[in-house]
XYZ file of C-alpha atoms in Angstrom:
260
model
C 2.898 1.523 -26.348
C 6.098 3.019 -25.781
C 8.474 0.680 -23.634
C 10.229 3.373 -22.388
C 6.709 4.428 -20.441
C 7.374 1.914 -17.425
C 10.622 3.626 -16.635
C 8.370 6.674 -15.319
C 6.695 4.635 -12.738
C 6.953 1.755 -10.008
C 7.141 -1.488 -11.017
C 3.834 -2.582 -9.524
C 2.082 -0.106 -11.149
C 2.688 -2.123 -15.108
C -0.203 -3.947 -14.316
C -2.341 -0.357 -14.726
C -0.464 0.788 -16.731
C -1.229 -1.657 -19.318
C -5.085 -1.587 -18.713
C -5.337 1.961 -19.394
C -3.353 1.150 -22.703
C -5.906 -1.682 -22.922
C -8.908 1.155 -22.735
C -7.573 4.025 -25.112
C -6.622 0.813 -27.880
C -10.303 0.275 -27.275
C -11.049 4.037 -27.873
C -8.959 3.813 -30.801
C -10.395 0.609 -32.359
C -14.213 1.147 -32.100
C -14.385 4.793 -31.873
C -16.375 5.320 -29.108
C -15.767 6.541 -25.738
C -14.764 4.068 -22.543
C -15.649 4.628 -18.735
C -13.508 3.147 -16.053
C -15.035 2.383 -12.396
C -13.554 4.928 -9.855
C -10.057 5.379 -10.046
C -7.982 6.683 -7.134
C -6.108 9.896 -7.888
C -2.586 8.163 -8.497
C -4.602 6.052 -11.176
C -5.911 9.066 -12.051
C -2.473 10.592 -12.829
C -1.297 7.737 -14.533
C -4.274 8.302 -16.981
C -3.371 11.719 -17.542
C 0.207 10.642 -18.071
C -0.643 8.271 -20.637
C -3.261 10.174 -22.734
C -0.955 13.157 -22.514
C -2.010 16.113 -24.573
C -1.466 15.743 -28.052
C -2.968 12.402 -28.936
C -6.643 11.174 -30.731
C -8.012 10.442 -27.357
C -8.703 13.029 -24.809
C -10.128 12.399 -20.811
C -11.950 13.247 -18.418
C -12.832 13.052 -14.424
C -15.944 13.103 -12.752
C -16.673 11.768 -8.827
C -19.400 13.403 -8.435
C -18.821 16.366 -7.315
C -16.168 18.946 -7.730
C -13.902 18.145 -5.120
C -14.024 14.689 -5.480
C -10.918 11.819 -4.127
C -12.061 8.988 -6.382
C -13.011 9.909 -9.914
C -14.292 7.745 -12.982
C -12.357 8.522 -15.948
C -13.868 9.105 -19.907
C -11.657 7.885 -22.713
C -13.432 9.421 -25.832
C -12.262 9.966 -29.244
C -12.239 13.477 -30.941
C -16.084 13.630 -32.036
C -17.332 13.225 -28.472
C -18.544 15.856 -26.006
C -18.769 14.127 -22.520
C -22.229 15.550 -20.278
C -22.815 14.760 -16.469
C -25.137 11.905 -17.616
C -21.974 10.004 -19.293
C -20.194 9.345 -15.664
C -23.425 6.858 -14.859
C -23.194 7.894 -11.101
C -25.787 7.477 -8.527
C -25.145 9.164 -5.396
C -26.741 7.913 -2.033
C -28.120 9.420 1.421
C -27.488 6.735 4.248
C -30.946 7.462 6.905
C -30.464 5.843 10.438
C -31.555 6.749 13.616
C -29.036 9.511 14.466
C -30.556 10.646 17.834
C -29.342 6.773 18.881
C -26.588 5.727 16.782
C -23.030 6.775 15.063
C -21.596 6.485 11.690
C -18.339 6.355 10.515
C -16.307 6.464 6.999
C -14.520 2.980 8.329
C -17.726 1.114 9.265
C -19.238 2.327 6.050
C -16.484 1.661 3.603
C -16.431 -2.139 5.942
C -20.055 -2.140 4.973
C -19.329 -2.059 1.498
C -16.555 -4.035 0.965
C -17.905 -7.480 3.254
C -21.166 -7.046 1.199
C -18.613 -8.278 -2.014
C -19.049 -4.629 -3.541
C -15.149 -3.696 -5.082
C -13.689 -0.922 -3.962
C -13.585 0.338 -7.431
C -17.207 0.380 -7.987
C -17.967 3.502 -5.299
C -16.836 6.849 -4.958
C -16.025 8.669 -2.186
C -17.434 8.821 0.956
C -18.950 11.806 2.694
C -20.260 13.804 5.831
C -21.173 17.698 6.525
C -21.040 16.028 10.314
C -24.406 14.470 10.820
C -25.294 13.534 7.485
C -23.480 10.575 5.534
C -23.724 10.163 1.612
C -21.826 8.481 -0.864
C -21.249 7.617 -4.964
C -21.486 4.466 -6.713
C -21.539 3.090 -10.578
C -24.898 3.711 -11.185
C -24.960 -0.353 -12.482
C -24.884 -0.914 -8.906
C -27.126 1.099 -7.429
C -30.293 -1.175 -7.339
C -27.968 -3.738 -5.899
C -26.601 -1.332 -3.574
C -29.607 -0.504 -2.388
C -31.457 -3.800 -1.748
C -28.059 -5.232 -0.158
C -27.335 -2.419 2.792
C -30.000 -2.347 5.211
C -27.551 -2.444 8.276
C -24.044 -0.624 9.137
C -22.687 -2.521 11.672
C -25.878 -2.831 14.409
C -27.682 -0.306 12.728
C -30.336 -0.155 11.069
C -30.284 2.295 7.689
C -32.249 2.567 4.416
C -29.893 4.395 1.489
C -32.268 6.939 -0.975
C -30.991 8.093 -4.093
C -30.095 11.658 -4.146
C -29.966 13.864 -7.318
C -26.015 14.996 -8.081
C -27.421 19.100 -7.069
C -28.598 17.518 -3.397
C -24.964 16.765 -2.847
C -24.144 17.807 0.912
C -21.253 20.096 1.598
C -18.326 17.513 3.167
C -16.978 18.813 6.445
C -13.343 17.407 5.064
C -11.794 20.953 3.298
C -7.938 19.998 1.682
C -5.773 22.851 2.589
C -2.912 23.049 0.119
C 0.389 24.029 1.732
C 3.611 24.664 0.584
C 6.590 22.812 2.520
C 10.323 22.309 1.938
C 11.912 18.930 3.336
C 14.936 16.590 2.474
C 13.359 13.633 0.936
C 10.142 12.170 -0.385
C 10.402 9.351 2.056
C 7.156 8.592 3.668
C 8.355 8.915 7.272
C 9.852 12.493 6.300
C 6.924 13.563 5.280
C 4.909 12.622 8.135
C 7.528 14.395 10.539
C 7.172 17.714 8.842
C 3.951 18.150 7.994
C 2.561 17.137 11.019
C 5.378 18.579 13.570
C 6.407 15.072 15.146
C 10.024 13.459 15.466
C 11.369 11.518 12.208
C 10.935 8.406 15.199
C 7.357 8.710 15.899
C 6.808 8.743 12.323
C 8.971 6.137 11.519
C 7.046 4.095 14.252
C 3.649 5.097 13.082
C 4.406 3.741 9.365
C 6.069 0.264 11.174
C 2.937 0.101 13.492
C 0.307 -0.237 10.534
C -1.298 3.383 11.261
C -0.571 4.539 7.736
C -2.372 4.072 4.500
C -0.970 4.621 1.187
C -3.784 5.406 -1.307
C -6.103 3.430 0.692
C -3.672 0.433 1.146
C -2.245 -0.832 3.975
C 1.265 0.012 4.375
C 4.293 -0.447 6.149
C 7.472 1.008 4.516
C 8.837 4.146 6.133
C 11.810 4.456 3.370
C 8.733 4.595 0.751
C 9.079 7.726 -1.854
C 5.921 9.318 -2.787
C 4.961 9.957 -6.418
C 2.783 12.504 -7.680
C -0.872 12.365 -6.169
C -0.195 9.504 -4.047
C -2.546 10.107 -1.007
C -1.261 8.661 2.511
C -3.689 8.692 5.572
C -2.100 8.789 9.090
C -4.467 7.471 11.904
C -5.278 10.190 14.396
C -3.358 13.114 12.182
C -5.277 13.333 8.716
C -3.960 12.972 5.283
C -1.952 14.141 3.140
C -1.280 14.537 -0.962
C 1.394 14.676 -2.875
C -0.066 17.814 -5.513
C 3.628 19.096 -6.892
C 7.280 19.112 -6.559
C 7.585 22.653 -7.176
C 12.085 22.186 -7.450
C 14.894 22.425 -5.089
C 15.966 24.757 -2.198
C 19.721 26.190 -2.049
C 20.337 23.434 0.700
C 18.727 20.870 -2.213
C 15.614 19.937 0.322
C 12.734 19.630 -2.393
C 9.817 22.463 -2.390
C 6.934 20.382 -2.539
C 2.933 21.471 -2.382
C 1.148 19.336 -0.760
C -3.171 18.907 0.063
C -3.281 18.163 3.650
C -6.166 17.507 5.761
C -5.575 17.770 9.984
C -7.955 15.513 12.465
């Protein structure tokens, strides 16, 4: 692989970097296509980045549904046509006694995680407001299944669901266009979400922000392309484009952004 690749993104991203090299040699070698567990949409881009558009393998993304955060990636070689079926991914309903009892994403995602399930093996997780459903590798599933029987206090069974009994997710990304003077985190933050550069500032210092699902705590942090950050009690917001530079050189940017 080109050395000259690295230079293009942060250091602690090499690591990745030189999986997904790992994979398409893989592709290369035995001819046959590779699926990756669920990839967030930085790792996404850096996939896209490193197949690029001209080469023997080609990719694709599939999360389940259209609209989908977390996405498994194909690697295939030029003979292959991907299908649905190739993404191996089992979506689930969480029941539970919803006249007595709340769900959230945190408790569910806490559910998943202290039951020794890696964050990489499921998919995103949803709600149209009362109901809660969510993807995993289908390898999982039946261990999935027979491990969750409570969230928290409650007591829930998880069914399989069919990909076309997906619900509709009350969460709806709104893209918006925005001009400001750097791609620091805490800049960000302040203009999106109409709050002093200080409150921002604080909120990053204070452990209320995530960057792609990681805690965080840098306010001087630049965002890269599709890097998602999620600000407790605001929403979230993703980095889609930097679209170029104003006449007073603050960068246009287009941004997804979802408001609590």
């Amino acid at each position: 692989m080109d050395e000259n690749i690295y230079q293009h993104f942060r250091k602690e991203e090499a690591p990745f970097i030189d999986q997904v090299a790992g994979w398409l040699q893989d592709v290369s070698d035995q001819y046959r296509p590779y699926l990756t567990d669920f990839l967030d949409p930085r790792q996404q881009y850096i996939v896209e980045a490193l197949v690029g558009e001209k080469g023997e393998q080609h990719y694709r993304f599939d999360g389940g549904y259209g609209a989908a955060e977390r996405k498994r990636a194909l690697l295939y070689p030029d003979y292959f046509t991907p299908t649905q079926d190739d993404f191996a991914i089992q979506l689930f309903e969480i029941h539970y006694p919803t006249k007595f009892s709340t769900l959230s994403h945190g408790k569910i995602l806490g559910t998943l995680v202290n039951a020794g399930i890696k964050r990489e093996m499921f998919g995103d997780i949803m709600t149209d407001g009362d109901l809660w459903q969510f993807c995993v590798t289908a390898n999982m599933a039946d261990y999935i299944q027979t491990q969750i029987v409570k969230i928290g206090r409650i007591g829930v069974r998880l069914e399989p669901k069919d990909y076309t009994e997906l619900l509709v997710p009350k969460d709806a990304w709104v893209m918006e266009h925005t001009a400001t003077s750097s791609l620091r985190v805490d800049s960000l933050i302040s203009s999106v979400y109409n709050i002093s550069r200080q409150r921002s500032k604080e909120l990053v210092e204070n452990g209320k922000i995530k960057l792609n699902w990681q805690e965080f705590d840098r306010p001087d942090f630049e965002l890269g392309l599709r890097d998602i950050i999620s600000v407790r009690g605001y929403g979230r917001i993703q980095l889609h484009e930097i679209e170029g530079r104003t006449k007073k050189e603050k960068y246009r940017l287009l941004l997804g952004v979802l408001r609590k």
